Short mmCIF file of C-alpha atoms in Angstrom, two decimals:
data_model
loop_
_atom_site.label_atom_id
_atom_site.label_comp_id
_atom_site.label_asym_id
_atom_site.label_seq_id
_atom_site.Cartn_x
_atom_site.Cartn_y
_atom_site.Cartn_z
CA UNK A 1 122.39 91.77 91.23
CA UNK A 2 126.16 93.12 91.13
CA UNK A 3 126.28 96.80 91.86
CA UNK A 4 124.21 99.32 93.61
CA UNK A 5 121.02 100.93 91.85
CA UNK A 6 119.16 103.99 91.86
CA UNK A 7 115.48 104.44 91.56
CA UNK A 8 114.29 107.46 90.42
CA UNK A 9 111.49 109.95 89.12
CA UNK A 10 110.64 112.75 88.04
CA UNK A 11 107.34 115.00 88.00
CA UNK A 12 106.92 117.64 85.29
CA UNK A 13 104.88 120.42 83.88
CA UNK A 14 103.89 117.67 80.68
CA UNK A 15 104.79 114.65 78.74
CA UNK A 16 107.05 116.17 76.52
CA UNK A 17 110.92 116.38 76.86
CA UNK A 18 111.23 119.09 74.62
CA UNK A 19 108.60 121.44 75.70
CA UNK A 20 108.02 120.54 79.52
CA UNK A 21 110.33 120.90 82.34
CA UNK A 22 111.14 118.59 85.53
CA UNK A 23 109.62 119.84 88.53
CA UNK A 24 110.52 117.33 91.43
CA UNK A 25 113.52 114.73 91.03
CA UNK A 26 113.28 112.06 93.70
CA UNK A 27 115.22 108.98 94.13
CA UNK A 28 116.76 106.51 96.53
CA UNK A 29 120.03 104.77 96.09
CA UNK A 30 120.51 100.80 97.14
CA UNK A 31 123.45 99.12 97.97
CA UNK A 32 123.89 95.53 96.10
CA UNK A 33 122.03 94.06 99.26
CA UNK A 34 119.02 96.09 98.86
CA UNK A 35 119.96 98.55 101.18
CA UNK A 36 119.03 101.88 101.02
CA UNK A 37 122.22 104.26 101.27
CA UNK A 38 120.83 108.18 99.92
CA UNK A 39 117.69 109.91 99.26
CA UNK A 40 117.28 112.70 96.82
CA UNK A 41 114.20 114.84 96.67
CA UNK A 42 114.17 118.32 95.20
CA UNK A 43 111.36 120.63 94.13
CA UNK A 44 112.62 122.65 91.06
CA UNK A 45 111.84 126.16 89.20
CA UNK A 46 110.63 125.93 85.72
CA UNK A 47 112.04 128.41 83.06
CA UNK A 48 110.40 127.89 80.05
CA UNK A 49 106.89 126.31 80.87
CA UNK A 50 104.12 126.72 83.57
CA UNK A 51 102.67 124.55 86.02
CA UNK A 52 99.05 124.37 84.54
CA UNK A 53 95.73 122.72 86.80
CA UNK A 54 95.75 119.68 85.37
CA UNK A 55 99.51 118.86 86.69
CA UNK A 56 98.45 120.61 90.18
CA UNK A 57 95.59 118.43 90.55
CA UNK A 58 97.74 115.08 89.57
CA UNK A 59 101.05 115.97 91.75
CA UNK A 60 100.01 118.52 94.74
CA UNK A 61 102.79 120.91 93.15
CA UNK A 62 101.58 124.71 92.81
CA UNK A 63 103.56 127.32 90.41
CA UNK A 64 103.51 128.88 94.00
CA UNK A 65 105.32 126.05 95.49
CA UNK A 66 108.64 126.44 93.13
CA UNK A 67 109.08 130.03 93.14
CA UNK A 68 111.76 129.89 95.29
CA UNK A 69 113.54 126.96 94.04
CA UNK A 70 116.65 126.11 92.31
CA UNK A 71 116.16 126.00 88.73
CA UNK A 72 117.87 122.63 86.66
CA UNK A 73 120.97 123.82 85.97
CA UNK A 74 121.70 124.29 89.86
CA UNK A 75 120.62 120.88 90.82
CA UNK A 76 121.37 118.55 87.52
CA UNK A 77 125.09 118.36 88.78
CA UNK A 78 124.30 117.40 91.66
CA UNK A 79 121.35 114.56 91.02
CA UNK A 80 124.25 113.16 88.27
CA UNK A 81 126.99 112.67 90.72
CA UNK A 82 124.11 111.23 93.03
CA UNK A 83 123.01 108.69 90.16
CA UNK A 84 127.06 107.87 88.74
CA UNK A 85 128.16 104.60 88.88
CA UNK A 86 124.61 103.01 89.67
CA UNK A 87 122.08 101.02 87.62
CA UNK A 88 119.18 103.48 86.88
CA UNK A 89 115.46 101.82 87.66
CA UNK A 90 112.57 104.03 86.73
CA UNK A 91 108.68 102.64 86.25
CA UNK A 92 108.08 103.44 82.54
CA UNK A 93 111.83 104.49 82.01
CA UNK A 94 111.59 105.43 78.39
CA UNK A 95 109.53 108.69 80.15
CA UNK A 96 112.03 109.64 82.31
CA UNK A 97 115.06 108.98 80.88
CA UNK A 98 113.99 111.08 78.22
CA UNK A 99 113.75 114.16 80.40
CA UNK A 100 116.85 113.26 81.67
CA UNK A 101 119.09 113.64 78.86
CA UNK A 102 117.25 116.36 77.51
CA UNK A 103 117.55 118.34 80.94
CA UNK A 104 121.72 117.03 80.26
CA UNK A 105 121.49 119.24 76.81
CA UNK A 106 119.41 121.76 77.78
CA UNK A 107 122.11 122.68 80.96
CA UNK A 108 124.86 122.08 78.35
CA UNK A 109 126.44 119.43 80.16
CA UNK A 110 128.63 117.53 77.67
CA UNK A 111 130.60 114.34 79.71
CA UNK A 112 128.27 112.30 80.99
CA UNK A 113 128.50 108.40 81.51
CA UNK A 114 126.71 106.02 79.68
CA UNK A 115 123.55 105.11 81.98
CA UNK A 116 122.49 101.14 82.10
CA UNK A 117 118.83 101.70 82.79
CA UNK A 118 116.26 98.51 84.25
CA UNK A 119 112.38 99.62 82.99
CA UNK A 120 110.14 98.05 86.05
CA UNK A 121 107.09 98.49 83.79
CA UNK A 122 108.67 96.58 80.58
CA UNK A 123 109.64 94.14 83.68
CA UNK A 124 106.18 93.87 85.56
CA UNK A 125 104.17 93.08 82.23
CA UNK A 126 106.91 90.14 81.55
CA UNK A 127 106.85 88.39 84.71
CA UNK A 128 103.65 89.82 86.63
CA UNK A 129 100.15 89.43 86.33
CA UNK A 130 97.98 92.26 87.00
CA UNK A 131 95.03 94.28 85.64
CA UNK A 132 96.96 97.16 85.64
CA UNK A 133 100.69 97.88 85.51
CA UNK A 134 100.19 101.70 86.41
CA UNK A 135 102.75 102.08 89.40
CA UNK A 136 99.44 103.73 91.37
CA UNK A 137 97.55 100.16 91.09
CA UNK A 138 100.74 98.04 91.66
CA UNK A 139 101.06 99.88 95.43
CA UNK A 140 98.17 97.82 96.11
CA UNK A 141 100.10 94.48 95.40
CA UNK A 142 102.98 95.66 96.94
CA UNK A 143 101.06 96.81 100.30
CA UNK A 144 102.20 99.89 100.46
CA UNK A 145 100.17 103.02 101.05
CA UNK A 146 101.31 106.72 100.01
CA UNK A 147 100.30 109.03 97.47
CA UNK A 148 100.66 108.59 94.32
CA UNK A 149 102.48 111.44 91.56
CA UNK A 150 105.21 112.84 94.15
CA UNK A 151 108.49 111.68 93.09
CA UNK A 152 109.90 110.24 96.33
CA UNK A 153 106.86 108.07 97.01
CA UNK A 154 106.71 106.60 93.32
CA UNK A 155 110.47 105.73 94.47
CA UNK A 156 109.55 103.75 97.49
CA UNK A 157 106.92 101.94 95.45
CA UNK A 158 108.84 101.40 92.84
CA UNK A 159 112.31 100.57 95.14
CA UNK A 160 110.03 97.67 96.55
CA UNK A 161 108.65 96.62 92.74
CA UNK A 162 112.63 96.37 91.90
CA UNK A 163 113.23 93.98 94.11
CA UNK A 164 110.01 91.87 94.36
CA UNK A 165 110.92 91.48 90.56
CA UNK A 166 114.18 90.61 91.69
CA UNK A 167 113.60 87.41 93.52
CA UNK A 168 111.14 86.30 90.85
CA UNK A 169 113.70 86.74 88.26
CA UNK A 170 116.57 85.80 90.63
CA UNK A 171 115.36 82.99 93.08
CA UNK A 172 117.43 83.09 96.19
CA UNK A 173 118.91 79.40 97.46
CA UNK A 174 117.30 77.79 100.10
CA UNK A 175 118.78 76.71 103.08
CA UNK A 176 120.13 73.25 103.72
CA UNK A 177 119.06 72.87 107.31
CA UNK A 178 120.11 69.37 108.86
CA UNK A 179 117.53 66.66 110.38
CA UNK A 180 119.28 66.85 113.43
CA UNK A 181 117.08 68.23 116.05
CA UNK A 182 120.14 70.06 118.03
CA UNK A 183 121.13 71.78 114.94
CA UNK A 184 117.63 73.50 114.41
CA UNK A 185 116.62 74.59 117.78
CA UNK A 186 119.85 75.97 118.03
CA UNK A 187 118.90 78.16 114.39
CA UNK A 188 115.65 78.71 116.28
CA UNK A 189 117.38 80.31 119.04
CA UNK A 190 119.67 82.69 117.06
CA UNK A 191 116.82 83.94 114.95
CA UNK A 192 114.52 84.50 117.81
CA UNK A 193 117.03 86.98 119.27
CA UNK A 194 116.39 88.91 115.63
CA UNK A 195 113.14 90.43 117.74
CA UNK A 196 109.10 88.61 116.96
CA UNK A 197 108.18 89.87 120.14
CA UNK A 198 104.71 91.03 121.16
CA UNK A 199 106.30 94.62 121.06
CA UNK A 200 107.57 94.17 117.63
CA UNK A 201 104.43 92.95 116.45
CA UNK A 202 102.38 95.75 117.57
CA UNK A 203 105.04 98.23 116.56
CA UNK A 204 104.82 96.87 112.89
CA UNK A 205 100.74 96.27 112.82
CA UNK A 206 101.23 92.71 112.82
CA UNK A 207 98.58 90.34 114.38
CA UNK A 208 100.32 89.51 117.76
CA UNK A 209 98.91 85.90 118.22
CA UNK A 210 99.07 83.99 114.92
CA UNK A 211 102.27 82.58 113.20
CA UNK A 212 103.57 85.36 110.12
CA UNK A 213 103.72 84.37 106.54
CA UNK A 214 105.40 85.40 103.81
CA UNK A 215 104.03 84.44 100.03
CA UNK A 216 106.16 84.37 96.81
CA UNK A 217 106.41 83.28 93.54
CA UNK A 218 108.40 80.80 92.54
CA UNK A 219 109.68 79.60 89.11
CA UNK A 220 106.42 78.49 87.90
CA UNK A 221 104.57 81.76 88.90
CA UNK A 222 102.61 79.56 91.33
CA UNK A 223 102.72 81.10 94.96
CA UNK A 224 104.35 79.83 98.13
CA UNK A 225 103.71 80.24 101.45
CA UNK A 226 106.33 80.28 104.16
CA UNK A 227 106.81 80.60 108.02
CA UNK A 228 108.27 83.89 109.27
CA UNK A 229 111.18 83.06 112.04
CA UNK A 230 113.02 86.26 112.13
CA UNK A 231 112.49 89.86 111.94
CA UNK A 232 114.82 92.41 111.71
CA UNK A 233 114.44 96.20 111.21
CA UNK A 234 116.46 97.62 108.86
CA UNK A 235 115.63 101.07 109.00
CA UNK A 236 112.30 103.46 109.36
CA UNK A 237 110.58 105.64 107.54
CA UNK A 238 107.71 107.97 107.74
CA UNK A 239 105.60 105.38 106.01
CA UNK A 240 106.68 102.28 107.82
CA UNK A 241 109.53 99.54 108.08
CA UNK A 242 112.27 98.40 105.84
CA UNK A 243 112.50 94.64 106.95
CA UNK A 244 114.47 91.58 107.22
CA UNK A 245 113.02 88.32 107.10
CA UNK A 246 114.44 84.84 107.82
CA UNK A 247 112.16 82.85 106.77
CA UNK A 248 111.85 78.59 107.64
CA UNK A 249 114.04 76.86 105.07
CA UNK A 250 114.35 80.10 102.75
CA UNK A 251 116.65 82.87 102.90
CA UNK A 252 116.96 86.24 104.18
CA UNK A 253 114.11 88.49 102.21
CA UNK A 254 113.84 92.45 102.42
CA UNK A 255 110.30 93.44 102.63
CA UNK A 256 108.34 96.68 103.34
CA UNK A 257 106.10 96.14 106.76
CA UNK A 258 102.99 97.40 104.61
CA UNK A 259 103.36 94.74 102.13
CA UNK A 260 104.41 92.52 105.40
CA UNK A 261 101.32 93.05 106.83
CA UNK A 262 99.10 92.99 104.18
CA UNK A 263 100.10 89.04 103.35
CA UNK A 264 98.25 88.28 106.81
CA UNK A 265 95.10 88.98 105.87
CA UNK A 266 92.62 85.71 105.40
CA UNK A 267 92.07 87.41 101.47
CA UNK A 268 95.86 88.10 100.57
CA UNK A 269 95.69 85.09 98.20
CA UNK A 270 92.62 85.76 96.60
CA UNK A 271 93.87 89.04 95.94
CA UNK A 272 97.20 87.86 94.30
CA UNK A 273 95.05 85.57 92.26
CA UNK A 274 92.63 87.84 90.95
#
C-alpha cells in the first residue's frame, strides 16, 4: 500500500441513485501506515425523497432526525476535498460510488478527480471464506461489535476488513532475529516497555494470566498462530482500541482490541474454520 485511503459509506432513503438521496456520509481517512488521520460523519436533508419505515427500521434515522440538516449541496464540497487524493474503499462499492457521482451531477459540480476505488466485498469473496460476505456478518470475524446500517460504524468495520485483506494479499516480512541469546532478550526488553502489563490487559479485556495470540492467514489460506510480545495503543475510540502488535518473529500488525480479544477464546479457531 502506497498512499493514504479513505473508507466510506453512505445511508440513503433507497437503492436507487437516481431516485433516492444520501442521508448520512461517514468515513475515516488512513495514512499509508494504517493510521487513522480524519473522521467524517454527517446526517443530511433529503430534497426530493422521504425517509420511509422500512429505512428507519434498518438505519435508526427518522425524517425527524434531518430536518435541520444541511442538504447535499452544502456538504458534497466538503466530503470531496475530505476524500481528494486518497484511494476510495467502500464494502459493495459499485452501491456507493454510484450515489456518489450522481450526488456530483445532481449539485452540478463539474471538476472532479478521477477516483481509484478498492471494493472490500469483490475482495472478501476472492480471498475469504465465509457464509456470508454481508459487512453485518463479517463484524463477527473481525471481532468487532457496533451496530450495523450507520455509516461511521460500517467504516470502522470495514477500515479493519481493508486491512485484514491487506496482509493476506500483502504478507508483511518476518523478522530475522539472531540465535544469539543477548540479542533477543535485549528485543524482549525494548518491546516489554511497549506496555503487556496487568493494567493494560484489563484495560483492553484481555485475559491477564495467559500468553496473547494473534492468528493469520498466510499464503496458503491455512492459519497461523503467533505469540503477542508488544502492545501498543494507537489511539481510542468509543468502541475500543486501535492497536499495535509486535508479534515473536513477525512484524508490527494493527489490530482492533475487539478482534484482539476475540482470538483468545478456546473456540476462535473453530470459528475461523467453520
Amino acid at each position: 500500500m502506497t498512499k493514504e485511503y479513505v473508507v466510506f459509506d453512505f445511508e440513503t432513503t433507497g437503492f436507487s441513485a437516481q431516485k433516492n438521496e444520501i442521508i448520512q456520509i461517514g468515513a475515516i481517512r488512513c495514512d499509508e501506515n494504517q493510521q487513522e488521520i480524519g473522521r467524517f460523519n454527517q446526517l443530511i436533508k433529503p430534497q426530493r425523497s422521504y425517509v420511509s419505515s422500512e429505512i428507519s427500521a434498518l438505519t435508526g434515522i427518522y425524517a425527524r432526525d434531518l430536518l435541520d440538516k444541511p442538504v447535499i449541496e452544502d456538504v458534497l464540497p466538503d466530503f470531496l476535498a475530505f476524500i481528494k487524493g486518497a484511494l476510495l474503499v467502500a464494502h459493495n462499492a459499485p452501491f456507493d460510488v454510484g450515489f456518489l457521482y450522481q450526488a456530483i451531477i445532481d449539485c452540478g459540480i463539474r471538476e472532479v478527480e478521477r477516483f481509484e476505488v478498492y471494493d472490500t466485498l469483490t475482495e472478501a469473496r476472492r480471498l475469504l471464506k465465509a457464509k456470508s460476505y454481508k459487512l453485518e456478518n463479517l463484524k463477527d470475524f473481525l471481532g468487532i461489535s457496533v451496530r450495523s446500517h450507520d455509516a461511521l460504524n460500517d467504516c470502522l468495520v470495514t477500515v479493519l476488513l481493508y486491512q485484514h485483506l491487506q496482509e493476506i494479499e500483502h504478507p508483511k516480512t518476518t523478522l530475522s532475529l539472531s540465535e544469539n541469546s543477548d540479542e533477543q532478550l535485549s528485543l524482549f526488553t525494548r518491546l516489554e516497555d511497549e506496555g503487556i502489563t496487568e493494567e493494560v490487559r484489563r484495560k483492553l479485556g484481555l485475559p491477564v494470566t495467559k500468553a496473547l495470540v494473534y492468528y493469520k492467514l498466510d499464503q496458503d489460506k491455512k492459519w497461523q498462530v503467533y505469540d503477542v510480545i508488544g502492545i501498543a495503543i494507537n489511539q481510542e475510540y468509543s468502541t475500543g482500541f486501535s492497536l499495535c502488535l509486535t508479534l515473536f518473529n513477525e512484524d508490527k500488525v494493527n489490530i482492533h482490541s475487539d478482534f484482539l480479544v476475540q482470538m483468545q477464546k478456546k473456540n476462535f479457531m473453530s470459528e475461523m474454520t467453520e
